PDB file of C-alpha atoms in Angstrom:
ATOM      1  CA  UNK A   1     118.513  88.864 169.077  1.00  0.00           C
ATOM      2  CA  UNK A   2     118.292  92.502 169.170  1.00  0.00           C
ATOM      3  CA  UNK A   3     122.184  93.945 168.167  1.00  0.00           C
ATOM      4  CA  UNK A   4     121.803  97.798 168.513  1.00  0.00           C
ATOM      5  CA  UNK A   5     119.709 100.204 170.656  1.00  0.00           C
ATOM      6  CA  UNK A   6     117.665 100.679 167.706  1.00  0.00           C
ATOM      7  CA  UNK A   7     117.326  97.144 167.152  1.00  0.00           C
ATOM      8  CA  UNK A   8     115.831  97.006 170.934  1.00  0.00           C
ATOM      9  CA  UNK A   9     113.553  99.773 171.015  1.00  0.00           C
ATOM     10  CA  UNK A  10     111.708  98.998 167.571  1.00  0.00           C
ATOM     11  CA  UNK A  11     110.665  95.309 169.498  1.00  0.00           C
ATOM     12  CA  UNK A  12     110.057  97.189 172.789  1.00  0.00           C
ATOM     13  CA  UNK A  13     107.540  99.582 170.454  1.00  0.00           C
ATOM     14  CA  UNK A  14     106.181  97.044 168.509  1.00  0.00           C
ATOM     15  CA  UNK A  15     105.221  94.792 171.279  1.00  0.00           C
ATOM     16  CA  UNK A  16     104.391  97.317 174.032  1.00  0.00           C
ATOM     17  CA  UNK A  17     102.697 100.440 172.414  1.00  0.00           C
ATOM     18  CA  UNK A  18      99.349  99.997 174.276  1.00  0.00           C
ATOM     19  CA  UNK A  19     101.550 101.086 177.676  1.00  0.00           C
ATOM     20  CA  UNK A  20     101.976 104.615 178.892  1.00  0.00           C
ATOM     21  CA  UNK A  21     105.728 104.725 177.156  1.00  0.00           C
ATOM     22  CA  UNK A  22     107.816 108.237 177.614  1.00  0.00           C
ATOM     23  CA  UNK A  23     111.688 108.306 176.194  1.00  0.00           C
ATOM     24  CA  UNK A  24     113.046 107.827 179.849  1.00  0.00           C
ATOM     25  CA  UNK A  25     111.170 103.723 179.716  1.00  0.00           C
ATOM     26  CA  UNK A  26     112.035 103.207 175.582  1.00  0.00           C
ATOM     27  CA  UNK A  27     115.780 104.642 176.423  1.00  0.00           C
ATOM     28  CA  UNK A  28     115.832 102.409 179.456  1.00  0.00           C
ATOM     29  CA  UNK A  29     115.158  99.430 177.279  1.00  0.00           C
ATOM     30  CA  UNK A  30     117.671 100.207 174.872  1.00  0.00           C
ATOM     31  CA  UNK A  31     120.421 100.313 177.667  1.00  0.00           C
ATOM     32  CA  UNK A  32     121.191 103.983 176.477  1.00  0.00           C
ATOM     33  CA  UNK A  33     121.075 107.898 177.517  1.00  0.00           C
ATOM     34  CA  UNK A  34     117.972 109.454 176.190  1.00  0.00           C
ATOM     35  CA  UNK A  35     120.499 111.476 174.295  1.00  0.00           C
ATOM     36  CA  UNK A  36     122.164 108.747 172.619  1.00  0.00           C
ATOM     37  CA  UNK A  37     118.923 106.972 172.036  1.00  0.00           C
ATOM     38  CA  UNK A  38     117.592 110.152 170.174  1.00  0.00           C
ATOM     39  CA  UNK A  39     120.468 110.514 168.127  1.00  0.00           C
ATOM     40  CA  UNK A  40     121.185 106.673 167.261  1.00  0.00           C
ATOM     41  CA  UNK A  41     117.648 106.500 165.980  1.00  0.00           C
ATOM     42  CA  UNK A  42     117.954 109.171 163.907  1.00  0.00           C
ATOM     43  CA  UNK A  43     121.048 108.168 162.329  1.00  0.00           C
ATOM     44  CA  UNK A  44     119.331 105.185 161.626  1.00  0.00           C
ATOM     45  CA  UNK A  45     116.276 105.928 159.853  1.00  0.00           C
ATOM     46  CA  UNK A  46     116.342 109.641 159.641  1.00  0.00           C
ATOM     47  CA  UNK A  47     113.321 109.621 162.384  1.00  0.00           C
ATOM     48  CA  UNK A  48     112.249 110.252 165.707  1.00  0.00           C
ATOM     49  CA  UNK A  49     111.999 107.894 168.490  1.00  0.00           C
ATOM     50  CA  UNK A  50     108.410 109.218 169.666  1.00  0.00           C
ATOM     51  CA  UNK A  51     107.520 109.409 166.034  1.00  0.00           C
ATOM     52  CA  UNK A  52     107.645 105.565 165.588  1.00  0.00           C
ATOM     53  CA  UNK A  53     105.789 105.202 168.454  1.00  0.00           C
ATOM     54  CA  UNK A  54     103.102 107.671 166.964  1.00  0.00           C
ATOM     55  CA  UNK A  55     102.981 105.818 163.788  1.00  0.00           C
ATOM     56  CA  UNK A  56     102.641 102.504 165.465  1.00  0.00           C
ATOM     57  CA  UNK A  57     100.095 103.215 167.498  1.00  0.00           C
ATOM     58  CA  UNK A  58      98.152 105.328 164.780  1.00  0.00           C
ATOM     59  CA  UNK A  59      97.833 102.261 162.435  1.00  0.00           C
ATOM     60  CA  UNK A  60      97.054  99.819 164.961  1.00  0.00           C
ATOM     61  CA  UNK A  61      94.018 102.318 165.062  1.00  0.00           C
ATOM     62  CA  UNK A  62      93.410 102.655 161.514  1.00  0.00           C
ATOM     63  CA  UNK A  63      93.565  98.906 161.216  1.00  0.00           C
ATOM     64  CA  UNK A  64      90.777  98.668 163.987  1.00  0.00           C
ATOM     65  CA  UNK A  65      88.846 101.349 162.655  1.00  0.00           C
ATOM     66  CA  UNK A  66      88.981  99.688 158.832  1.00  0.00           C
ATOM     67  CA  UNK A  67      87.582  96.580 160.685  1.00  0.00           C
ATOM     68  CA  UNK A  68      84.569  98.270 161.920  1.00  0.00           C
ATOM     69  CA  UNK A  69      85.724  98.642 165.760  1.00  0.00           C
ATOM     70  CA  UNK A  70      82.671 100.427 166.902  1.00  0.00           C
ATOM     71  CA  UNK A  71      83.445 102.705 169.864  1.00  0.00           C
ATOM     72  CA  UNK A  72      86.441 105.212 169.090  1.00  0.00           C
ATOM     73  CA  UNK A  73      87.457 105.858 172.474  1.00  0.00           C
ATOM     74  CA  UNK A  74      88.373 102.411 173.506  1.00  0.00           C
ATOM     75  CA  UNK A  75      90.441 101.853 170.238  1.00  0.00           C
ATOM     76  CA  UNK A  76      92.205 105.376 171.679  1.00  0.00           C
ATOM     77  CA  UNK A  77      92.685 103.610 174.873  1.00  0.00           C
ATOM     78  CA  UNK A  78      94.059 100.228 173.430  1.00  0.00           C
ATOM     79  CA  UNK A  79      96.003 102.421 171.562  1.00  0.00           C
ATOM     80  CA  UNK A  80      98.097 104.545 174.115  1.00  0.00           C
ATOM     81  CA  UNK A  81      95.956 107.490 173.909  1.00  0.00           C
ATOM     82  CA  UNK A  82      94.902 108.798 177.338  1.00  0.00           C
ATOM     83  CA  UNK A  83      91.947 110.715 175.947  1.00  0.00           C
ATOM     84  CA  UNK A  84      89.372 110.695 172.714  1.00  0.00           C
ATOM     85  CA  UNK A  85      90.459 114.461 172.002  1.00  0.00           C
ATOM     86  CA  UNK A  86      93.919 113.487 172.035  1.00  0.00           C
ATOM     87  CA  UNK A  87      93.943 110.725 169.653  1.00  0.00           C
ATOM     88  CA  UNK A  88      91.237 112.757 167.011  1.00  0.00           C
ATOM     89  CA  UNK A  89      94.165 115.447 166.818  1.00  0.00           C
ATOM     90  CA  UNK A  90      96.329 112.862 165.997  1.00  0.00           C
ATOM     91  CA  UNK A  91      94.299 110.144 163.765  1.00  0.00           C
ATOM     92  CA  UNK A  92      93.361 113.618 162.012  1.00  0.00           C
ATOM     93  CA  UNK A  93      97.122 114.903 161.493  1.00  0.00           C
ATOM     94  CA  UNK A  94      97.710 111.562 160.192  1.00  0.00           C
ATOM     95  CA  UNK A  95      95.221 110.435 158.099  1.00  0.00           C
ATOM     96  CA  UNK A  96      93.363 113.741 156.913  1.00  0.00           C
ATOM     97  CA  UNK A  97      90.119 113.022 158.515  1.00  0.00           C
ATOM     98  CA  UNK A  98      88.689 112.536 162.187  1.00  0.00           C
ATOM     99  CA  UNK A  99      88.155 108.907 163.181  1.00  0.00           C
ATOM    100  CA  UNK A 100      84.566 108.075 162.769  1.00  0.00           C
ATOM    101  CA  UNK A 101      84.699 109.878 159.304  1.00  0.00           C
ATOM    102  CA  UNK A 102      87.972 107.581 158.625  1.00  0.00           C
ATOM    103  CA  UNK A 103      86.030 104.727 159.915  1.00  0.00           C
ATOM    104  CA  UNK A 104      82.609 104.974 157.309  1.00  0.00           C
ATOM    105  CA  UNK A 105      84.729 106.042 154.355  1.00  0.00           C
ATOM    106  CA  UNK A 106      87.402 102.664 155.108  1.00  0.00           C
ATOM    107  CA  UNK A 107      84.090 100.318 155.429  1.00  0.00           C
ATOM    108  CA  UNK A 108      82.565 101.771 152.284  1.00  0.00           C
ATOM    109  CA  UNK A 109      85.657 101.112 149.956  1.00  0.00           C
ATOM    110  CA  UNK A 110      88.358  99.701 152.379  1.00  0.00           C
ATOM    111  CA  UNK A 111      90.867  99.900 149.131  1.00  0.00           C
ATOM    112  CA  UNK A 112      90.493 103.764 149.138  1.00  0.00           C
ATOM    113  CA  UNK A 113      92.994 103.386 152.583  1.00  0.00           C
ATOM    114  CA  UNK A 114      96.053 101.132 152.167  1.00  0.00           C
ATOM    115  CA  UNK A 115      97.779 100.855 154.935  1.00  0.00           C
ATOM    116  CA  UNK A 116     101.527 100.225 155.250  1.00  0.00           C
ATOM    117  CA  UNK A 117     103.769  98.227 157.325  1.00  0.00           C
ATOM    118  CA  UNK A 118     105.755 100.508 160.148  1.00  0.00           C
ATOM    119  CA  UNK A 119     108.943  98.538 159.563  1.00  0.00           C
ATOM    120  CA  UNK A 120     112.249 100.892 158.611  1.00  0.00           C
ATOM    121  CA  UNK A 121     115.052 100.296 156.580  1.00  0.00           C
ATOM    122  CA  UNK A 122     118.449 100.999 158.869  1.00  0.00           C
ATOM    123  CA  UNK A 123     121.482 101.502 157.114  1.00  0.00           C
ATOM    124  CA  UNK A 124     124.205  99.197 156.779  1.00  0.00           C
ATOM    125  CA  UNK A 125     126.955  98.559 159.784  1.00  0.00           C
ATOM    126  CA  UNK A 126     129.978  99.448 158.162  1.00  0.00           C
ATOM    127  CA  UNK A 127     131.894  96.516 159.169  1.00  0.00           C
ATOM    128  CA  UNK A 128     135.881  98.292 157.676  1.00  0.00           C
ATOM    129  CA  UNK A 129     135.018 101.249 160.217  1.00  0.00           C
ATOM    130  CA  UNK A 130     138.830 102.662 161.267  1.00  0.00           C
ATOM    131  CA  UNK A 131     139.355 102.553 165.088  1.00  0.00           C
ATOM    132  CA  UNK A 132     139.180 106.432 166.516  1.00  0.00           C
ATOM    133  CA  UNK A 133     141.152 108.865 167.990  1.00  0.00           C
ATOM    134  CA  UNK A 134     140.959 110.700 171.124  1.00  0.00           C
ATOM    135  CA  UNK A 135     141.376 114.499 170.757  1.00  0.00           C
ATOM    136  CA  UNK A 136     141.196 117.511 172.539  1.00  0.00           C
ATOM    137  CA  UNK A 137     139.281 120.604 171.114  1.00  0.00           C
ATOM    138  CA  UNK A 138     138.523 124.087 172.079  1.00  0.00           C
ATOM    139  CA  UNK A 139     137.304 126.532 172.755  1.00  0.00           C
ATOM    140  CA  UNK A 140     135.959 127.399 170.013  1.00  0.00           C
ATOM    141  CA  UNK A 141     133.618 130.010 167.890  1.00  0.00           C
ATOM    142  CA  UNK A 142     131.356 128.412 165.074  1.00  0.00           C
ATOM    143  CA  UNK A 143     129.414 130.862 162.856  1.00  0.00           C
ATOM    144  CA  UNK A 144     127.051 129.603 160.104  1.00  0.00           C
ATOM    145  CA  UNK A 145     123.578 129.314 159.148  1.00  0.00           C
ATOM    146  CA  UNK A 146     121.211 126.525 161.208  1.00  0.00           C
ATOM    147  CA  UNK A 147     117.867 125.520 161.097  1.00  0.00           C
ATOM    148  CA  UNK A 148     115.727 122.989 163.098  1.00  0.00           C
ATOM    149  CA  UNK A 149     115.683 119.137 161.578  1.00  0.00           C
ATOM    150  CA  UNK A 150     113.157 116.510 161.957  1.00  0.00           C
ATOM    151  CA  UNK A 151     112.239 113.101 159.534  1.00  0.00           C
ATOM    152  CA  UNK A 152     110.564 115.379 157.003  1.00  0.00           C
ATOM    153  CA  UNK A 153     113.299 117.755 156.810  1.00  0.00           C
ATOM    154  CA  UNK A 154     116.397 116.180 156.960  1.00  0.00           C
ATOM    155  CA  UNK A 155     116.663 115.982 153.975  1.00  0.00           C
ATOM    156  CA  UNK A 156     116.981 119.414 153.339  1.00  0.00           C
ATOM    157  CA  UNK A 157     120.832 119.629 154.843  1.00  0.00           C
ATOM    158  CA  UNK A 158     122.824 119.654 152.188  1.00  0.00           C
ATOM    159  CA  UNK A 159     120.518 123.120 150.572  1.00  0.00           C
ATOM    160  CA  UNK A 160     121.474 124.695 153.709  1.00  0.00           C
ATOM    161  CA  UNK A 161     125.381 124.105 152.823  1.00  0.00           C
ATOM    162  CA  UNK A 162     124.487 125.432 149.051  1.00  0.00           C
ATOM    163  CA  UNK A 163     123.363 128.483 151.020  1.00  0.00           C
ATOM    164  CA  UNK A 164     125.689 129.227 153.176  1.00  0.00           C
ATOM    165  CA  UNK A 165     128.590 128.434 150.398  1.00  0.00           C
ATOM    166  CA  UNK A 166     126.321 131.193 147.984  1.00  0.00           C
ATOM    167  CA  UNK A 167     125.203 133.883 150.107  1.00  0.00           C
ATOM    168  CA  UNK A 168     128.108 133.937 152.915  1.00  0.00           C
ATOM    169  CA  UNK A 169     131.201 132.798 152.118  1.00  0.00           C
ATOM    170  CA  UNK A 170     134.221 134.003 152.529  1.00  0.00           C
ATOM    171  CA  UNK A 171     132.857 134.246 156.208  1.00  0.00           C
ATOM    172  CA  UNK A 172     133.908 137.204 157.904  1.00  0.00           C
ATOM    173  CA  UNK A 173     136.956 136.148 160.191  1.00  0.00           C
ATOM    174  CA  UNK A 174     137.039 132.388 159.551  1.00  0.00           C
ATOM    175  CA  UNK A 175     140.089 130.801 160.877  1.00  0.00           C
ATOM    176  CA  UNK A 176     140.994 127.886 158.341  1.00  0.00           C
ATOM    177  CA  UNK A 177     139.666 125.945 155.157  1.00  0.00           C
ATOM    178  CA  UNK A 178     137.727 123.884 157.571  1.00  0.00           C
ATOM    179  CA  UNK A 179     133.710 122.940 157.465  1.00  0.00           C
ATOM    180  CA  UNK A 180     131.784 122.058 160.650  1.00  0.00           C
ATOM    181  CA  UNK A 181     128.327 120.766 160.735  1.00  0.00           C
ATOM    182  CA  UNK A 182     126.902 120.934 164.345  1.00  0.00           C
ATOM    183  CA  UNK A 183     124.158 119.205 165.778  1.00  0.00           C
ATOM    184  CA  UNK A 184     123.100 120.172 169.021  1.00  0.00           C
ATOM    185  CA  UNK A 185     119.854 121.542 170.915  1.00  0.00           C
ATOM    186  CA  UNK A 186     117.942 118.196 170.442  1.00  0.00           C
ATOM    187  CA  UNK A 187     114.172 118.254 171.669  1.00  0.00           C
ATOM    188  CA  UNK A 188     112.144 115.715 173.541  1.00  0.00           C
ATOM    189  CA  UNK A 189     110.782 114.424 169.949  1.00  0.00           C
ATOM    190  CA  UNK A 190     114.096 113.515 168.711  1.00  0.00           C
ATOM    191  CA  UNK A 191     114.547 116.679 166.295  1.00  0.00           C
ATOM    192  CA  UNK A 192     117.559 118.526 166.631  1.00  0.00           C
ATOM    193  CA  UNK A 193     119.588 121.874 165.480  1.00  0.00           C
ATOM    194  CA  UNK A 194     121.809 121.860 162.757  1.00  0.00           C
ATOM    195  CA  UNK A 195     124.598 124.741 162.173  1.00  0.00           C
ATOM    196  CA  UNK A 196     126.605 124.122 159.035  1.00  0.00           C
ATOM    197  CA  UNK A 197     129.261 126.487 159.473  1.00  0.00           C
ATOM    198  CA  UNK A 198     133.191 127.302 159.969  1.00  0.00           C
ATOM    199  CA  UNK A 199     135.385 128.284 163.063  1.00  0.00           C
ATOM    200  CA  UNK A 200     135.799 132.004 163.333  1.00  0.00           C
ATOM    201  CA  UNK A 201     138.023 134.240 165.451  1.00  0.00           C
ATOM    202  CA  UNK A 202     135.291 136.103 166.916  1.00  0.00           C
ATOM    203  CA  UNK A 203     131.349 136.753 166.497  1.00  0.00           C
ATOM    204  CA  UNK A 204     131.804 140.738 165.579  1.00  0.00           C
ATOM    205  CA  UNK A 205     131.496 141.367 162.418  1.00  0.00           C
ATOM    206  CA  UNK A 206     129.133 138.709 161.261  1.00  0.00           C
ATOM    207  CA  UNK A 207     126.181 139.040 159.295  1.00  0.00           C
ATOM    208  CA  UNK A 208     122.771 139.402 162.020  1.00  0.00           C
ATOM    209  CA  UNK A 209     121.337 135.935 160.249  1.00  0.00           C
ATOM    210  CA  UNK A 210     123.914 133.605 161.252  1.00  0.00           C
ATOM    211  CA  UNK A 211     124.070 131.718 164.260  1.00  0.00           C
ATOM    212  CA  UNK A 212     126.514 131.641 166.709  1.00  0.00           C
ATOM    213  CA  UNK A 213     127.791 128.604 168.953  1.00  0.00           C
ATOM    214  CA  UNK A 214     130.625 128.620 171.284  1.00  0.00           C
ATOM    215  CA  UNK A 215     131.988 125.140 171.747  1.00  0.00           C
ATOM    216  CA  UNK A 216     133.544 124.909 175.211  1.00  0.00           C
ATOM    217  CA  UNK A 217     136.867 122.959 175.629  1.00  0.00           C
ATOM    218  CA  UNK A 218     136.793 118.885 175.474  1.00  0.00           C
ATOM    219  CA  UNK A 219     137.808 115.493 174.849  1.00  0.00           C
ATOM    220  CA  UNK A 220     136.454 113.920 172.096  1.00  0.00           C
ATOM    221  CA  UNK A 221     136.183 110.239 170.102  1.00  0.00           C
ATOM    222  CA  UNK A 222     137.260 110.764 166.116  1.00  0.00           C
ATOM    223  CA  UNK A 223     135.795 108.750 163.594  1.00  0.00           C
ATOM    224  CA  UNK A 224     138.156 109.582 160.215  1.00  0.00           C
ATOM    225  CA  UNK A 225     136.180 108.373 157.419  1.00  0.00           C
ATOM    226  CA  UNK A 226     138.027 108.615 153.726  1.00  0.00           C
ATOM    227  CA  UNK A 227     135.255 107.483 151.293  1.00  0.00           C
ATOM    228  CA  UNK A 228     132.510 109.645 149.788  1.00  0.00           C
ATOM    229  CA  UNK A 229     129.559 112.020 151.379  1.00  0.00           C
ATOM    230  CA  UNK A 230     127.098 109.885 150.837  1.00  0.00           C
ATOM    231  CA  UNK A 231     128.478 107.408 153.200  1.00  0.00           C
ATOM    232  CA  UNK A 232     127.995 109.650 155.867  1.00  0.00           C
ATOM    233  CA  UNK A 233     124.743 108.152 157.108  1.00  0.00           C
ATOM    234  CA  UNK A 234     126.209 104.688 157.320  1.00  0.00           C
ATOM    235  CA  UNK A 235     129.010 105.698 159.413  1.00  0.00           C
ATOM    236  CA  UNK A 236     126.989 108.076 161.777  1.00  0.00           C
ATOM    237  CA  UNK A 237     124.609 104.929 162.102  1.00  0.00           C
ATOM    238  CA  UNK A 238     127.694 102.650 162.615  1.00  0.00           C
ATOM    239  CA  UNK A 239     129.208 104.976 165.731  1.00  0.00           C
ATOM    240  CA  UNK A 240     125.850 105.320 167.345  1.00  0.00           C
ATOM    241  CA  UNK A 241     124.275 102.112 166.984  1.00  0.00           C
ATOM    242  CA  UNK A 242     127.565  99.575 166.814  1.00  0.00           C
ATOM    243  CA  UNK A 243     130.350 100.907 167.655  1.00  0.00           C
ATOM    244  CA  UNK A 244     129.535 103.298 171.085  1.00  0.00           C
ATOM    245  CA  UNK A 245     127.428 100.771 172.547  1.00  0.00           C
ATOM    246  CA  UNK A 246     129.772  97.917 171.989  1.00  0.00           C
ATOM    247  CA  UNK A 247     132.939  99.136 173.240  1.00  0.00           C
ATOM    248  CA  UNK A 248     130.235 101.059 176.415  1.00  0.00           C
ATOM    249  CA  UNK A 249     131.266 104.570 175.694  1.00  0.00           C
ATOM    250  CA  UNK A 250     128.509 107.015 176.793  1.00  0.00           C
ATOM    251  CA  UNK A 251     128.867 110.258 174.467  1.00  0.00           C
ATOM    252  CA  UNK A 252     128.673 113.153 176.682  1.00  0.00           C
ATOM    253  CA  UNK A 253     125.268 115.400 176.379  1.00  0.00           C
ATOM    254  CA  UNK A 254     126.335 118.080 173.743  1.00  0.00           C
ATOM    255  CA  UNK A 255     127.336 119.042 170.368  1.00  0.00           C
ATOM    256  CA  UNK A 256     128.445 116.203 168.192  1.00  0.00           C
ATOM    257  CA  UNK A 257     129.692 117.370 164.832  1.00  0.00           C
ATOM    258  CA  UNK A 258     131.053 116.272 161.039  1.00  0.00           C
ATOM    259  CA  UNK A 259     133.987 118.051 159.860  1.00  0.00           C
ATOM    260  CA  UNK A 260     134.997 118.601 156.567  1.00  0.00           C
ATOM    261  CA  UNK A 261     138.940 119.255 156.051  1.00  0.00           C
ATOM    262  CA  UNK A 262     139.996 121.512 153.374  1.00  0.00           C
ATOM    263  CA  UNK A 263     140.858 118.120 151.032  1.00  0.00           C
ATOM    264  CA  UNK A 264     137.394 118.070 151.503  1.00  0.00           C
ATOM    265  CA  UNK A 265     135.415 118.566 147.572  1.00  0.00           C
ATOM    266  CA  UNK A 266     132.291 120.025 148.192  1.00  0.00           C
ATOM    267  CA  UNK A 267     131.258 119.707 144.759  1.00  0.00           C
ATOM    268  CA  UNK A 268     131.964 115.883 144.064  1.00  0.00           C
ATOM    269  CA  UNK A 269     131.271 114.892 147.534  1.00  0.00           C
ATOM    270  CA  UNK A 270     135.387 112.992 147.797  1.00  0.00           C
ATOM    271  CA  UNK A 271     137.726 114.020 150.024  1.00  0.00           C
ATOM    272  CA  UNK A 272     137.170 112.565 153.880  1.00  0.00           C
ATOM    273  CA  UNK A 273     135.653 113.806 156.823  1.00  0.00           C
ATOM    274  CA  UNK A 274     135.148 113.055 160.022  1.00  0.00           C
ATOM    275  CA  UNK A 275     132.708 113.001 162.944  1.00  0.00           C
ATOM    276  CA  UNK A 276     134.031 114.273 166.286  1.00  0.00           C
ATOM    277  CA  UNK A 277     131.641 112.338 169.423  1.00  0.00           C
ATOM    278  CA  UNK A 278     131.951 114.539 172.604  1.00  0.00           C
ATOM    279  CA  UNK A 279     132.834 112.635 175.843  1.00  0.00           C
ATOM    280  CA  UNK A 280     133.021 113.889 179.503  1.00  0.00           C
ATOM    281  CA  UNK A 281     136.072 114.901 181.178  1.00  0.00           C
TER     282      UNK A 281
END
């Protein structure tokens, strides 16, 4: 049986990507917000929602294609594509070449084209996960650099801290020895905006480059995690997919964040942090 919202949606996928699916029906399905359903998935495999979907349905092609499926257009349709220009732009973007050139060059040396499995590794449920706090917060002023994140990127966050630690600290009117990493301005495929950054008194002052977020004032749930940094994808995976559907808190829709207290080593990773889930007042 399916345990998390993850969990859910991969079978949904799996067994339904011939359908006309949008976020609203997979979300629906996984008994979550499109928000939370965005942002549970990526904590779990550092992906996209509609991205899996994509990948699904693009080697369900391949696979036909490899076995010598003759007319293109119907494997778009059984596929999920609603037209044959659609699904070249795609196959294409995917696998380097248009579909009919795919499908002569797979025939003539079907080893030249390996296909993988679309199955995902999910991090572990931390099962020792300390019960949370509710706090109040704000306003407040965050300053720091951001960029947008998707699966290929994401892995790019921590040179993004190394930046900001280089080329801007000590920020200009920065209130404390505190870190914040803010995630916010999610899109429709599951990407979203990072800031990594500090609270600051005020915006004047600060170098043109950096963004600026003001963080209005409200409750939130927070997770105080004591063990290293690179446990932070297990516990953002546990909160999202275990812990906020089991005990059927809905996050409200904005800025989440990790925050790094001054104990916090930056260089060995040990110190604590925690993540602070926004709920609605």
């Amino acid at each position: 049986m399916a345990d998390t919202p993850v969990d859910r949606v991969l079978w949904f996928i799996d067994g339904h990507y011939r359908e006309a699916l949008d976020l609203d029906r997979m979300a629906e399905v996984a008994g979550v917000s499109r928000f939370h359903l965005c942002r549970a998935f990526a904590a779990a495999n550092g992906g996209t929602v509609t991205g899996r979907l994509r990948e699904v349905r693009l080697l369900a092609a391949a696979r036909q294609l490899a076995a010598g499926a003759p007319d293109i257009l119907t494997v778009a349709l059984a596929c999920g594509y609603g037209s044959h220009a659609a699904f070249t732009r795609a196959f294409r973007s995917r696998f380097g070449l248009p579909p009919d050139r795919f499908r002569t060059a797979a025939l003539a040396d079907p080893s030249s084209f390996p296909l993988p499995e679309t199955a995902i590794m999910q991090p572990t449920i931390l099962q020792n996960l300390p019960p949370p706090r509710t706090e109040r917060l704000g306003p407040l002023r965050v300053a720091g650099l951001s960029g947008h994140y998707d699966l290929s990127t994401i892995g790019t966050i921590p040179a993004l801290w190394q930046r900001l630690v280089m080329e801007y600290e000590p920020l200009p009117g920065r209130l404390d020895g505190v870190s914040l990493g803010v995630c916010y301005g999610g899109d429709p495929e599951g990407g979203l905006d990072y800031l990594a950054g500090a609270e600051v008194a005020g915006f004047d002052g600060l170098p043109a480059e950096l963004t600026r977020l003001e963080l209005p004032a409200r409750s939130y749930l927070v997770f105080a995690w004591p063990g290293h940094i690179s446990e932070i994808r297990n516990l953002v995976h546990t909160i999202w997919n275990h812990w906020l559907p089991t005990h059927c808190v809905t996050p409200a829709r904005a800025p989440d964040f990790e925050r790094y207290p001054e104990s916090f080593d930056g260089a060995t990773g040990d110190g604590g942090y925690e993540i602070w889930i926004p709920l609605d007042d």
